[in-house]
Short mmCIF file of C-alpha atoms and ligand atoms in Angstrom, two decimals:
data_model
loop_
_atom_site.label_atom_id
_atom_site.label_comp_id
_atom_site.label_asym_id
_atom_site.label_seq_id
_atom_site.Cartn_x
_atom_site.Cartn_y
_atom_site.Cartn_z
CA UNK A 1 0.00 0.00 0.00
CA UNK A 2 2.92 2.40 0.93
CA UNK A 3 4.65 1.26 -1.74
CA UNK A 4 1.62 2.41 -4.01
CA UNK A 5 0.79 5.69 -2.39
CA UNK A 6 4.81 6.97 -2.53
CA UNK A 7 4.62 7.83 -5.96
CA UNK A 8 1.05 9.08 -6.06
CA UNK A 9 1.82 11.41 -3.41
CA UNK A 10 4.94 12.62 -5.48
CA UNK A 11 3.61 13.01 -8.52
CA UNK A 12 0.83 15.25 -6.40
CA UNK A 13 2.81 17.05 -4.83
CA UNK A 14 5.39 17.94 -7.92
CA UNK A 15 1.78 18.87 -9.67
CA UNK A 16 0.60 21.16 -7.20
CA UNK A 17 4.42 23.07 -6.82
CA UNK A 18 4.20 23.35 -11.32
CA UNK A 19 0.70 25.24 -10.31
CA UNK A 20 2.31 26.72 -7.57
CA UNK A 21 4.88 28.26 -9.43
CA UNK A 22 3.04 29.02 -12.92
CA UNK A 23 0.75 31.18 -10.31
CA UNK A 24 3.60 32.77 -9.34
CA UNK A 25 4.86 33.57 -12.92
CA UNK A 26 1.38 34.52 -13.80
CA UNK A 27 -0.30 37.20 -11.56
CA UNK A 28 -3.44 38.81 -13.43
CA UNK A 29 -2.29 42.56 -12.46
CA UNK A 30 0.89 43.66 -10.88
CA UNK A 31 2.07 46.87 -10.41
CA UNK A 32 6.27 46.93 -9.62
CA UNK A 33 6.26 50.49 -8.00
CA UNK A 34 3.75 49.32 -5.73
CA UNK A 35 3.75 45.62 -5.46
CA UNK A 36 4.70 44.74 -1.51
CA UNK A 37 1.88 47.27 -0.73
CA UNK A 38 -0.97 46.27 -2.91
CA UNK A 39 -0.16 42.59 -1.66
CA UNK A 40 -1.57 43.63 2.36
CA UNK A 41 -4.09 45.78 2.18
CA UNK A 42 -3.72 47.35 5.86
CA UNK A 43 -0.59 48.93 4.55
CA UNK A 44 -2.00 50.31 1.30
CA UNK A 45 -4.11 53.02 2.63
CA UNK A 46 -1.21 54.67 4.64
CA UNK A 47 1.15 53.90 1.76
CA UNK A 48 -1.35 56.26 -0.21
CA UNK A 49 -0.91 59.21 2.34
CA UNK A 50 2.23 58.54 2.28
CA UNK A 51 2.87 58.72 -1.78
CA UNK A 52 0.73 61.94 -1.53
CA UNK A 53 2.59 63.74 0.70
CA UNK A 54 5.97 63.13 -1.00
CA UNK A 55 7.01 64.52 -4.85
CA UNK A 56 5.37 61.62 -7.12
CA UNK A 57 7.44 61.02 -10.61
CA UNK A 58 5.81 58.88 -13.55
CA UNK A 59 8.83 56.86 -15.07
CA UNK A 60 6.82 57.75 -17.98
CA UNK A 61 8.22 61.31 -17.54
CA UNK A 62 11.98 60.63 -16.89
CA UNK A 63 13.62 60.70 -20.20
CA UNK A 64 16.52 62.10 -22.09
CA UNK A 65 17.33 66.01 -21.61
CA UNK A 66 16.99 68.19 -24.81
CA UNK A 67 20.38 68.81 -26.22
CA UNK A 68 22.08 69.24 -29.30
CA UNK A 69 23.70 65.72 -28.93
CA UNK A 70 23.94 64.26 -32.57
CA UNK A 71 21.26 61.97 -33.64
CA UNK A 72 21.18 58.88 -34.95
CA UNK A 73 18.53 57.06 -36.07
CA UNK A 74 17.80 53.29 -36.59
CA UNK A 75 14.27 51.44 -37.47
CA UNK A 76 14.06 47.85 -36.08
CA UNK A 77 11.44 45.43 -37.30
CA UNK A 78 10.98 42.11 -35.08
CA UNK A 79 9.51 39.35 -37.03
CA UNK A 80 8.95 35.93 -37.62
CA UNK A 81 11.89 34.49 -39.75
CA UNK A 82 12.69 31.44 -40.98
CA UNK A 83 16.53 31.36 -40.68
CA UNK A 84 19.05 29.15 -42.78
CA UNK A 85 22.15 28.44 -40.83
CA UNK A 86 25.54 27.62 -41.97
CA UNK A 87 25.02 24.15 -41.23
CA UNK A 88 21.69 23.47 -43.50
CA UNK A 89 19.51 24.00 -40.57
CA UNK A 90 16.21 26.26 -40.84
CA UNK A 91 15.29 27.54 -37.85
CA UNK A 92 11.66 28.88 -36.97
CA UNK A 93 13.31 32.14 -35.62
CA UNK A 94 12.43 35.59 -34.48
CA UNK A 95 14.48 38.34 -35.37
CA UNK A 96 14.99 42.15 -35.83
CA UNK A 97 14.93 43.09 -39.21
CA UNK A 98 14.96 39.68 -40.61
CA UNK A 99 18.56 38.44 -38.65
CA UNK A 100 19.12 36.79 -35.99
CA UNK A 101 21.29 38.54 -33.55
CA UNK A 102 19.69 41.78 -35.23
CA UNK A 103 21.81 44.69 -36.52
CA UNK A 104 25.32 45.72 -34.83
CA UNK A 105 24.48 48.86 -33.75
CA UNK A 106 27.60 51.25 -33.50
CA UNK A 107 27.06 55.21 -32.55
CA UNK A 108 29.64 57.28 -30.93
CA UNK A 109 29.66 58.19 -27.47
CA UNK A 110 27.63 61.27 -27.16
CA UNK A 111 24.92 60.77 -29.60
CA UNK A 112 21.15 61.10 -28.68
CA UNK A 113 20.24 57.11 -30.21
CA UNK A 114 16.67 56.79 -31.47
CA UNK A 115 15.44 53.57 -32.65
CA UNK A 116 12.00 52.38 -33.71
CA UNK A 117 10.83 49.36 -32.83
CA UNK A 118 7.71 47.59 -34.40
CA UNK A 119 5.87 44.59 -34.03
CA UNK A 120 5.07 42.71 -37.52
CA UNK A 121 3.92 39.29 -36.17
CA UNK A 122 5.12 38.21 -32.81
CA UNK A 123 1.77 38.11 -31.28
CA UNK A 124 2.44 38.25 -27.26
CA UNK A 125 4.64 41.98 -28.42
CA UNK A 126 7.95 43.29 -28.05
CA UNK A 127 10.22 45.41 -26.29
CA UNK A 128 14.16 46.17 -26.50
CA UNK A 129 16.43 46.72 -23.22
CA UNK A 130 19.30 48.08 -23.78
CA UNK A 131 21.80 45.64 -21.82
CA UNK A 132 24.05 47.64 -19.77
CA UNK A 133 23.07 51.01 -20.87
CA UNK A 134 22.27 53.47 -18.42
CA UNK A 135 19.13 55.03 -20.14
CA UNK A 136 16.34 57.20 -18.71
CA UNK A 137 13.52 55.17 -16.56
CA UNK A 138 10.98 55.21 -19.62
CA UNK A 139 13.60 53.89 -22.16
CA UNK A 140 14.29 50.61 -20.00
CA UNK A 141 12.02 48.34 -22.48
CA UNK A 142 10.85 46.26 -19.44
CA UNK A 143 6.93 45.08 -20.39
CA UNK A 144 4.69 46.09 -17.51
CA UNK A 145 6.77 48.18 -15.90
CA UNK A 146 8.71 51.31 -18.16
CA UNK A 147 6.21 50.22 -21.45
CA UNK A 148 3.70 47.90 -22.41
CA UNK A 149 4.84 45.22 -25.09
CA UNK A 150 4.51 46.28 -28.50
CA UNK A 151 1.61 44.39 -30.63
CA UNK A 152 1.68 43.60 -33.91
CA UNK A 153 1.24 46.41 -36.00
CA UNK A 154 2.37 48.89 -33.66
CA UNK A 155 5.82 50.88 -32.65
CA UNK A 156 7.38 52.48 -30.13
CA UNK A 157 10.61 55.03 -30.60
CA UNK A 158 13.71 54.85 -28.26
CA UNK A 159 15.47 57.77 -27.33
CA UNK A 160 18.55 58.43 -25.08
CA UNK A 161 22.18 59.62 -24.78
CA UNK A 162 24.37 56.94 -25.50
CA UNK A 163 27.13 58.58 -22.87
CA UNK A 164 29.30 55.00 -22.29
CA UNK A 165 31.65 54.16 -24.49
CA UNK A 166 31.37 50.34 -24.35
CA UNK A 167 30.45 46.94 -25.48
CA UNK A 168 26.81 46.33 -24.83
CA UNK A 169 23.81 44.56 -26.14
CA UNK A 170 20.30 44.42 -26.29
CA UNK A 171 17.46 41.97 -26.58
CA UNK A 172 13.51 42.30 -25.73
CA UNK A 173 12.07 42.11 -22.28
CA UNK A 174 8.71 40.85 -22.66
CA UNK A 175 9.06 36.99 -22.10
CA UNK A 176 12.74 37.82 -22.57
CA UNK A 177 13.28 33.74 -21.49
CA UNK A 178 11.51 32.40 -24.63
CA UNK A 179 12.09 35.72 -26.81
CA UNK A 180 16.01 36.06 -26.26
CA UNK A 181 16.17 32.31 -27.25
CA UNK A 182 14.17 32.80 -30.12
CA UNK A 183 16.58 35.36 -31.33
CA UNK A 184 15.48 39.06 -30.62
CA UNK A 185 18.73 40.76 -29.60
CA UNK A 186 21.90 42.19 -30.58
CA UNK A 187 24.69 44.04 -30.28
CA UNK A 188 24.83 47.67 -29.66
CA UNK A 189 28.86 49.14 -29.46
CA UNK A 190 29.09 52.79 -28.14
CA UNK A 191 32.57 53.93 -29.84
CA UNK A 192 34.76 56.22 -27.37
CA UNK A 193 34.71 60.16 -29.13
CA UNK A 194 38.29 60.04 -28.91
CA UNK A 195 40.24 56.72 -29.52
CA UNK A 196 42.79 55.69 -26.92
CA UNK A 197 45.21 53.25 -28.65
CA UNK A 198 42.87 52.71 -32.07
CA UNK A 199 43.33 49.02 -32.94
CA UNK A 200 43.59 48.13 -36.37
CA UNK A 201 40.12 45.80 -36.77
CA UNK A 202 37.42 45.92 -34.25
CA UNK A 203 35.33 43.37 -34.49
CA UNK A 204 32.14 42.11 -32.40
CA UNK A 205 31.16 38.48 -32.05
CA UNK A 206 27.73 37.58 -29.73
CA UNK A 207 27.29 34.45 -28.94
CA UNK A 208 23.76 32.59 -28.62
CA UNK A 209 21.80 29.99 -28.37
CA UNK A 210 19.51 29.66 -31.08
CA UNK A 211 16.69 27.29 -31.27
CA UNK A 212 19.20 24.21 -30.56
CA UNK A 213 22.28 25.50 -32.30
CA UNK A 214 24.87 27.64 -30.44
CA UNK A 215 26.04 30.66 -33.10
CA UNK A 216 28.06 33.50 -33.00
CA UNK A 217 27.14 35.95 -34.95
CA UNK A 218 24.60 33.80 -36.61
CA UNK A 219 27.31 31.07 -37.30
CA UNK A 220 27.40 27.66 -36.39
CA UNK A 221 31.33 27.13 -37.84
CA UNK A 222 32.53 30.60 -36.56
CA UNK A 223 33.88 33.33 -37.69
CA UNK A 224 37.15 34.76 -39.63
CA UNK A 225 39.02 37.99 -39.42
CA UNK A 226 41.63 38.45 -41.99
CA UNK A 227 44.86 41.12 -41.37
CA UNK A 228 48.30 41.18 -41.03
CA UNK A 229 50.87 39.65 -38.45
CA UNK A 230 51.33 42.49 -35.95
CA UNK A 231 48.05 44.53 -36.46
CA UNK A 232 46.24 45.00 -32.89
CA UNK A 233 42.77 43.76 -32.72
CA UNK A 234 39.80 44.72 -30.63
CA UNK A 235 37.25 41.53 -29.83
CA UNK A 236 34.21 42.84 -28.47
CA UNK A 237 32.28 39.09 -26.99
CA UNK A 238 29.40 39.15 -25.27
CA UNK A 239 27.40 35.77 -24.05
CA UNK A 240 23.86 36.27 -24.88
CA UNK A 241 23.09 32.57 -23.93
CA UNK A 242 22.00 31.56 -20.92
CA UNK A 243 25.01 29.41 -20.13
CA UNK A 244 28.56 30.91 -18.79
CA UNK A 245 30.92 30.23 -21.06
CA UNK A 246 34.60 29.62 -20.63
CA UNK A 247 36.37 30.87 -23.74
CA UNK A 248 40.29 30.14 -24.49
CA UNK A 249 42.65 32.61 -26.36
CA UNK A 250 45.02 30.70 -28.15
CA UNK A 251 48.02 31.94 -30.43
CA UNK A 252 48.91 35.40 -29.11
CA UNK A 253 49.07 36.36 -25.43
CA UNK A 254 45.68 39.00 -25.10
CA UNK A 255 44.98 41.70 -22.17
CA UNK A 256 41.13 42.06 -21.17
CA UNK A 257 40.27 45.96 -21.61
CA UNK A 258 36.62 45.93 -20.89
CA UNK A 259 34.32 44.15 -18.96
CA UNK A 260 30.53 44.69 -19.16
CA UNK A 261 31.65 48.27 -21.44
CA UNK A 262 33.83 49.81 -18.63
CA UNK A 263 37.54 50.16 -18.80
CA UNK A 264 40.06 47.72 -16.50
CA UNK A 265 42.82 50.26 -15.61
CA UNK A 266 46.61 48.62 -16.44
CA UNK A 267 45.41 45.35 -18.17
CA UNK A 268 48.22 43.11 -17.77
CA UNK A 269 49.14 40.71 -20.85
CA UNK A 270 47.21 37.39 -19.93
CA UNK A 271 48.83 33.68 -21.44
CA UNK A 272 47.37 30.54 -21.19
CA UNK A 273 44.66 32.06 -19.38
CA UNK A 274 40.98 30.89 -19.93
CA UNK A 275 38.57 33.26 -18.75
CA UNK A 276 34.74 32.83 -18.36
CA UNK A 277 32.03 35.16 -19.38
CA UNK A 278 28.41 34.57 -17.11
CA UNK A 279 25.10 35.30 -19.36
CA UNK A 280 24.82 38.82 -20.08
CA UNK A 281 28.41 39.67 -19.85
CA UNK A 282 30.81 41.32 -22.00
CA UNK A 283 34.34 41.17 -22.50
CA UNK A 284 36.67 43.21 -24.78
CA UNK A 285 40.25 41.49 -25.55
CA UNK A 286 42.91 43.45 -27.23
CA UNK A 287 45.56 41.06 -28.96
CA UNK A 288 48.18 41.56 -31.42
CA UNK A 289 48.25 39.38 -34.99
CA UNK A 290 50.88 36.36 -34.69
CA UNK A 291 53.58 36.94 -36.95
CA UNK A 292 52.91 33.46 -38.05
CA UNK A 293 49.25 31.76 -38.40
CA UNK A 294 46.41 32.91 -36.16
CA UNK A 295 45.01 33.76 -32.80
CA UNK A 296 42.40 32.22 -32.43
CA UNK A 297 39.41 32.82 -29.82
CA UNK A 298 37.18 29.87 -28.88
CA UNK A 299 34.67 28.72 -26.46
CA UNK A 300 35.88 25.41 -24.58
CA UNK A 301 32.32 23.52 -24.94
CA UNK A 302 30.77 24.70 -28.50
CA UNK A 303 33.27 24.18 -31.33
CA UNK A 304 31.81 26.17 -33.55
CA UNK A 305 31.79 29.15 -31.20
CA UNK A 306 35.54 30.86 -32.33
CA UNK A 307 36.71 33.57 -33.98
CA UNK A 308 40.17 32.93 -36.51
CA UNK A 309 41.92 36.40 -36.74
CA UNK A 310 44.39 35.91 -39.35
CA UNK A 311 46.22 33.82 -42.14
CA UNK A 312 47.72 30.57 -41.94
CA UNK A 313 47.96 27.72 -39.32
CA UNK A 314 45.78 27.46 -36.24
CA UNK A 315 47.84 27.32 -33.22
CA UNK A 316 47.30 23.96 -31.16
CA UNK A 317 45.22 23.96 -28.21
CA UNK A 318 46.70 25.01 -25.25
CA UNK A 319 46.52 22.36 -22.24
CA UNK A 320 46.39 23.57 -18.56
CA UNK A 321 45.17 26.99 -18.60
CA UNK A 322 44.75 28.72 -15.59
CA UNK A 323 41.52 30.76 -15.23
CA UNK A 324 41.07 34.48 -15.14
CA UNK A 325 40.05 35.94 -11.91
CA UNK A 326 39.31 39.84 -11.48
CA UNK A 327 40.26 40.08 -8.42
CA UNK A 328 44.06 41.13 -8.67
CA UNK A 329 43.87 42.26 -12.67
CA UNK A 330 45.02 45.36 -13.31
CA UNK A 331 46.17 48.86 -10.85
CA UNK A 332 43.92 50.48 -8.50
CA UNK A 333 43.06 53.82 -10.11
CA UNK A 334 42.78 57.59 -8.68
CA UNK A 335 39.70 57.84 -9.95
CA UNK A 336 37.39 54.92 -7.87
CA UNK A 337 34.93 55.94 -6.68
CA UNK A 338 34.57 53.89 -3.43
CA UNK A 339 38.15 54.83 -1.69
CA UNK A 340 35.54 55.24 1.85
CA UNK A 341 33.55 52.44 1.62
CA UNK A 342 30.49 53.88 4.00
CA UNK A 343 27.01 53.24 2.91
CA UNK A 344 23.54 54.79 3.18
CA UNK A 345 21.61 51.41 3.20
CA UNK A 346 22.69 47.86 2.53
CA UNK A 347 20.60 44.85 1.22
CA UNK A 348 21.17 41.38 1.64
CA UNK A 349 20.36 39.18 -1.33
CA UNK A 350 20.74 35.50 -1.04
CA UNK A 351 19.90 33.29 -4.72
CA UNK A 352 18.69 30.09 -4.56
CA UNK A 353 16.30 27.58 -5.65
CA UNK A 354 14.23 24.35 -4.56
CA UNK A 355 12.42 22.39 -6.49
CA UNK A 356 10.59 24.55 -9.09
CA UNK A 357 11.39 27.74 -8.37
CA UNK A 358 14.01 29.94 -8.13
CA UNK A 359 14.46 32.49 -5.59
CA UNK A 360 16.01 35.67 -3.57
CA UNK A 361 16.04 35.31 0.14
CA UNK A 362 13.29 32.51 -0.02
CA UNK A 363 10.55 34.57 -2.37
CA UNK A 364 10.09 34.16 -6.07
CA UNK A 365 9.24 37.42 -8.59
CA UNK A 366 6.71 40.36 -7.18
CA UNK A 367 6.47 38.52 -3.68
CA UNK A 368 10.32 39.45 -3.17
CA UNK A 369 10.48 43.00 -1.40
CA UNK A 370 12.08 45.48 -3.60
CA UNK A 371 14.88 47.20 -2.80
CA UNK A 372 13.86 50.79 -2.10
CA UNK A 373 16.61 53.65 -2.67
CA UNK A 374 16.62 57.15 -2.71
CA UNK A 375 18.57 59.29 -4.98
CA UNK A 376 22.09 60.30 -4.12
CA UNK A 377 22.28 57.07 -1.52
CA UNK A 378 25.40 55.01 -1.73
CA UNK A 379 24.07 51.49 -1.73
CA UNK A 380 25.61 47.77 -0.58
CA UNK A 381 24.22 45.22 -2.37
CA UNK A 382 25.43 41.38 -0.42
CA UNK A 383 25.13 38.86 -2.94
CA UNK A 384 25.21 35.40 -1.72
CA UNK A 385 25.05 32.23 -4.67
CA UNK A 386 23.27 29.86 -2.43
CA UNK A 387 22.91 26.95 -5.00
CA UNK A 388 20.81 26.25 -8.21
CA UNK A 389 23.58 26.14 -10.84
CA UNK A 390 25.16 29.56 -12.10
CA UNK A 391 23.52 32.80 -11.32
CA UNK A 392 24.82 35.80 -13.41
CA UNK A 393 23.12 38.51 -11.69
CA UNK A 394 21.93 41.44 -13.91
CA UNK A 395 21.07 44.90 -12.73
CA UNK A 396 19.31 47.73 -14.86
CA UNK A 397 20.04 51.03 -15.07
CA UNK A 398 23.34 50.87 -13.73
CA UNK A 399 26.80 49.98 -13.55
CA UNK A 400 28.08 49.18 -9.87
CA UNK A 401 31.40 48.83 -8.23
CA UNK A 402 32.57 45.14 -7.35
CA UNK A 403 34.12 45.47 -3.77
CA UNK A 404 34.95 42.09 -2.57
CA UNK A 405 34.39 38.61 -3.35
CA UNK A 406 34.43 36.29 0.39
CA UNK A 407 35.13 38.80 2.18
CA UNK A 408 38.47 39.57 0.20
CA UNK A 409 38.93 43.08 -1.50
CA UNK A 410 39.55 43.63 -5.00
CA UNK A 411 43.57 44.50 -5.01
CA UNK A 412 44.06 44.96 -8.86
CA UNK A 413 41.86 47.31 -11.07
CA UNK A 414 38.15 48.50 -10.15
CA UNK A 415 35.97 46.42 -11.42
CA UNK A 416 32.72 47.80 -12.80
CA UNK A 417 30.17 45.87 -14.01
CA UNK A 418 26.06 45.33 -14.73
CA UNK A 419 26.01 41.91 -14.56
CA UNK A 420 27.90 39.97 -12.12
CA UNK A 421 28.67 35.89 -12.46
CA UNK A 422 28.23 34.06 -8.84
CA UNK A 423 28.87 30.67 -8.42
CA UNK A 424 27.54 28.24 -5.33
CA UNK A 425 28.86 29.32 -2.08
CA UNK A 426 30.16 32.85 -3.73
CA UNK A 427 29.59 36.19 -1.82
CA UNK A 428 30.09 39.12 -3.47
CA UNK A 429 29.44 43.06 -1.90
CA UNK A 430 28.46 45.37 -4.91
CA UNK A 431 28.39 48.96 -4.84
CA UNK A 432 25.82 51.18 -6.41
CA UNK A 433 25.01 54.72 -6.65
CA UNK A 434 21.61 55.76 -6.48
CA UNK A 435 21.96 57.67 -9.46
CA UNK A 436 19.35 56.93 -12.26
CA UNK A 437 15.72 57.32 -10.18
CA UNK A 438 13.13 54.96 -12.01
CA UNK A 439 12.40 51.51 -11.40
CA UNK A 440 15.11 48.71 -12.47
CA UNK A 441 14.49 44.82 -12.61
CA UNK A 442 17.44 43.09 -10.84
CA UNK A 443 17.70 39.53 -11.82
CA UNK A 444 19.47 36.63 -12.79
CA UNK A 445 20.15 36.75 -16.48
CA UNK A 446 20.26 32.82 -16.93
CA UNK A 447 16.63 34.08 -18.09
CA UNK A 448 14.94 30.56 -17.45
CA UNK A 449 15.93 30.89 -13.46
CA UNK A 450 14.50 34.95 -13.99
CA UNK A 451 11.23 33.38 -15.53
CA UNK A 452 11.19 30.91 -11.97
CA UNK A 453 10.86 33.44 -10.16
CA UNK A 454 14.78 35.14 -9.50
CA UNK A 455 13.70 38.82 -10.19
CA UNK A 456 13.27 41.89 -8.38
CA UNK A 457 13.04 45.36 -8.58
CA UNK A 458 15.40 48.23 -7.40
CA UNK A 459 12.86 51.35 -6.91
CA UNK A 460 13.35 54.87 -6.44
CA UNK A 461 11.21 56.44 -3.67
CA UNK A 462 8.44 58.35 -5.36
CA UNK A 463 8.77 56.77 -8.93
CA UNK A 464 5.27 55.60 -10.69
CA UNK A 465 4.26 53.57 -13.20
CA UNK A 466 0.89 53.35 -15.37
CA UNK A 467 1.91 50.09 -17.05
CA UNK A 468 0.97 46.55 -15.22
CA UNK A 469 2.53 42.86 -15.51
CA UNK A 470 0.21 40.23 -15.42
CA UNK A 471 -1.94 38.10 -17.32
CA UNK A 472 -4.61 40.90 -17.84
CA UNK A 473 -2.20 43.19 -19.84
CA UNK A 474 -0.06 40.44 -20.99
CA UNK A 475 2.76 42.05 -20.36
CA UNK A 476 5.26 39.30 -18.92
CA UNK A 477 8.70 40.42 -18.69
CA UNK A 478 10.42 37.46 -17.63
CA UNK A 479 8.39 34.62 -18.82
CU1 LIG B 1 20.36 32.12 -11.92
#
């Protein structure tokens, strides 16, 4: 009889966890300002006195000043495409205008961007986030909370100051977990006004995960940059899978420049070094042409994921590489910003999961408090991996300072970064300053533990929003 009953009682109780959890996922009408309070009623009525008697913002009405930046102007059309690979393989993809990852954007740093987005045919809508970006509130492209989706038929126009120089990317954020996969996203490369040390190529190369096949650039069998032995070159990767990936540099000793679009001050020249990039992460590598064959840059698992720069032989695969670690790269610079670590508040975030869902300190998507800033306050963000596999942890709007991993300081170059990679048993201390008010989704950006419920908000005191996730408006950022 026991014997019987075990499995029954399993097979129950996985069922009624699935519901559990696709409740979660699914609320009819959520609003992320405002979500802790409308959840217990007793507090909502003072919260209302309370919203009254302070300045209320719409994120609606943060947006780019007027200024006489230079404009540049791009129109994106996300569609249903069905894409021929390299290998012979169609894939039932979706894409911005017609590719999947969509068009490199490149604009100079400076220049006021504005890109148009419509819907032809992806029925639950669109949106674009800018990856990385630090863009006014109502330019976040997060569905239900700076926008709603965009239907079929319709458009909505982008507009801020691309002020960064950097590698970034971008990708929509309405079901971003099945969207992203189904290829809406790209690259977008903010090019510095004035050079530093102008490499001879710069090249880009994003790696995904489309349908089944991992591509870079829309390549299954990689990619190949031709020049000459002793020409410098620039590789801007960025993972936009939801897998880290550990990537080798073989052929020419490199330096890592950039990571996540900022600037690691006095790169040292790495060598048999393998490095790995979490989901949502860039890197920039500078290397120098071998003056025989090619340097070649490759991801450990996926073959096809490399990039040959150069002519002639490949170099042989290097055995016992040691792994990259931030932690000592680089000098300390004048210009950090944290030389007095002392902080105006201080959250503790702990990531982990159980059976079906994923979580941050215990509570899955809109039953998670938010974190709830003021502008001007110098944050500490405690980020603890507690289990559940990778968890690159993204946060919008901003770029914050790493300041320890274990409880041991960075000693080489600041690190700044938007999305950080934890692994289990990690702790890492972030710093951010409240500097961009609006109302920012933190969350992992392996997007199928976001859809499970590992997403949050970061909200600005007095910052509103009109738009609603949930089931009613079918906006569904993280699905
Ligand atoms: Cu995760």
């Amino acid at each position: 009889m026991g014997l019987l009953l075990a499995p029954v009682i399993l097979i129950g109780a996985a069922a009624a966890l699935y519901f559990w959890q696709i409740r979660l996922q699914k609320p009819e009408e959520i609003n992320m300002a405002d979500h802790m309070h409308a959840m217990d009623a007793m507090s909502h009525a003072s919260h209302q006195m309370e919203a009254s008697a302070t300045s209320v913002t719409p994120c609606d009405a943060i947006r780019a000043a007027d200024t006489q930046a230079p404009v540049r102007t791009f129109e994106m059309t996300a569609a249903q495409t069905a894409l021929k690979l390299d290998n012979g393989k169609t894939v039932e993809a979706w894409t911005f205008n017609g590719s999947s990852p969509g068009p490199e954007l490149r604009v100079t740093e400076g220049d006021r961007v504005m890109v148009t987005l419509h819907n032809k045919d992806i029925e639950e809508g669109v949106t674009i986030h800018w990856h990385g970006v630090v863009v006014p509130c109502s330019q976040d492209g997060v569905a239900g909370v700076t926008q709603n989706a965009v239907l079929p038929g319709e458009e909505f126009t982008y507009e801020f100051i691309a002020s960064q120089p950097g590698t970034y990317w971008y990708h929509s954020h309405q079901m971003s977990s099945i969207q992203a996969e189904k290829g809406l996203l790209g690259q977008f490369i903010v090019e510095p006004k004035q050079a530093k040390a102008a490499a001879a190529q710069d090249i880009a190369g994003l790696m995904q995960k489309l349908d089944s096949s991992f591509v870079i650039n829309g390549r299954t069998k990689g990619l190949e940059v031709s020049g000459k032995p002793g020409d410098t070159v620039r590789v801007r990767l960025t993972n936009g899978a939801n897998d880290t990936m550990e990537m080798a540099v073989e052929g020419a000793p490199y330096r890592i420049i950039a990571m996540d679009g900022n600037d690691i001050h006095e790169p040292g020249l790495l060598d048999h070094t393998n490095f790995q990039m979490g989901a949502g992460q860039r890197y920039d590598l500078l290397l120098k042409i071998p003056e025989q064959g090619t340097a070649v840059v490759r991801s450990l698992t996926e073959e096809g994921l490399k990039i040959t720069i150069g002519e002639g032989a490949e170099p042989v695969h290097s055995a016992n590489n040691i792994l990259f670690d931030f932690l000592d790269y680089g000098t300390a610079s004048e210009d950090d910003p944290v030389d007095q670590p002392t902080f105006d508040q201080t959250f503790d975030l702990r990531l982990g999961q159980n059976l079906f869902v994923n979580t941050i300190n215990g509570k899955s998507f809109h039953e998670i408090p938010p974190m709830t800033v003021k502008e001007g306050e110098r944050i500490k963000i405690t980020l603890t991996n507690e289990g559940g596999g990778d968890h690159p942890f993204h946060i919008h709007g901003h770029t914050f300072r790493v300041l320890s991993r274990n409880g041991e300081a960075l000693r080489g170059s600041p690190v700044f970064l938007d999305t950080i990679l934890t692994k289990k048993d990690e702790t890492y201390e972030l710093y951010v300053l409240a500097n961009n008010p609006g109302l920012w989704m933190a969350h992992c950006h392996n997007l199928m533990h976001a859809s499970m419920g590992m997403s949050m908000m970061l909200n600005y005191e007095g910052v509103t929003t009109s738009y609603r996730v949930g089931t009613k408006s079918g906006n569904l950022p993280d699905l």
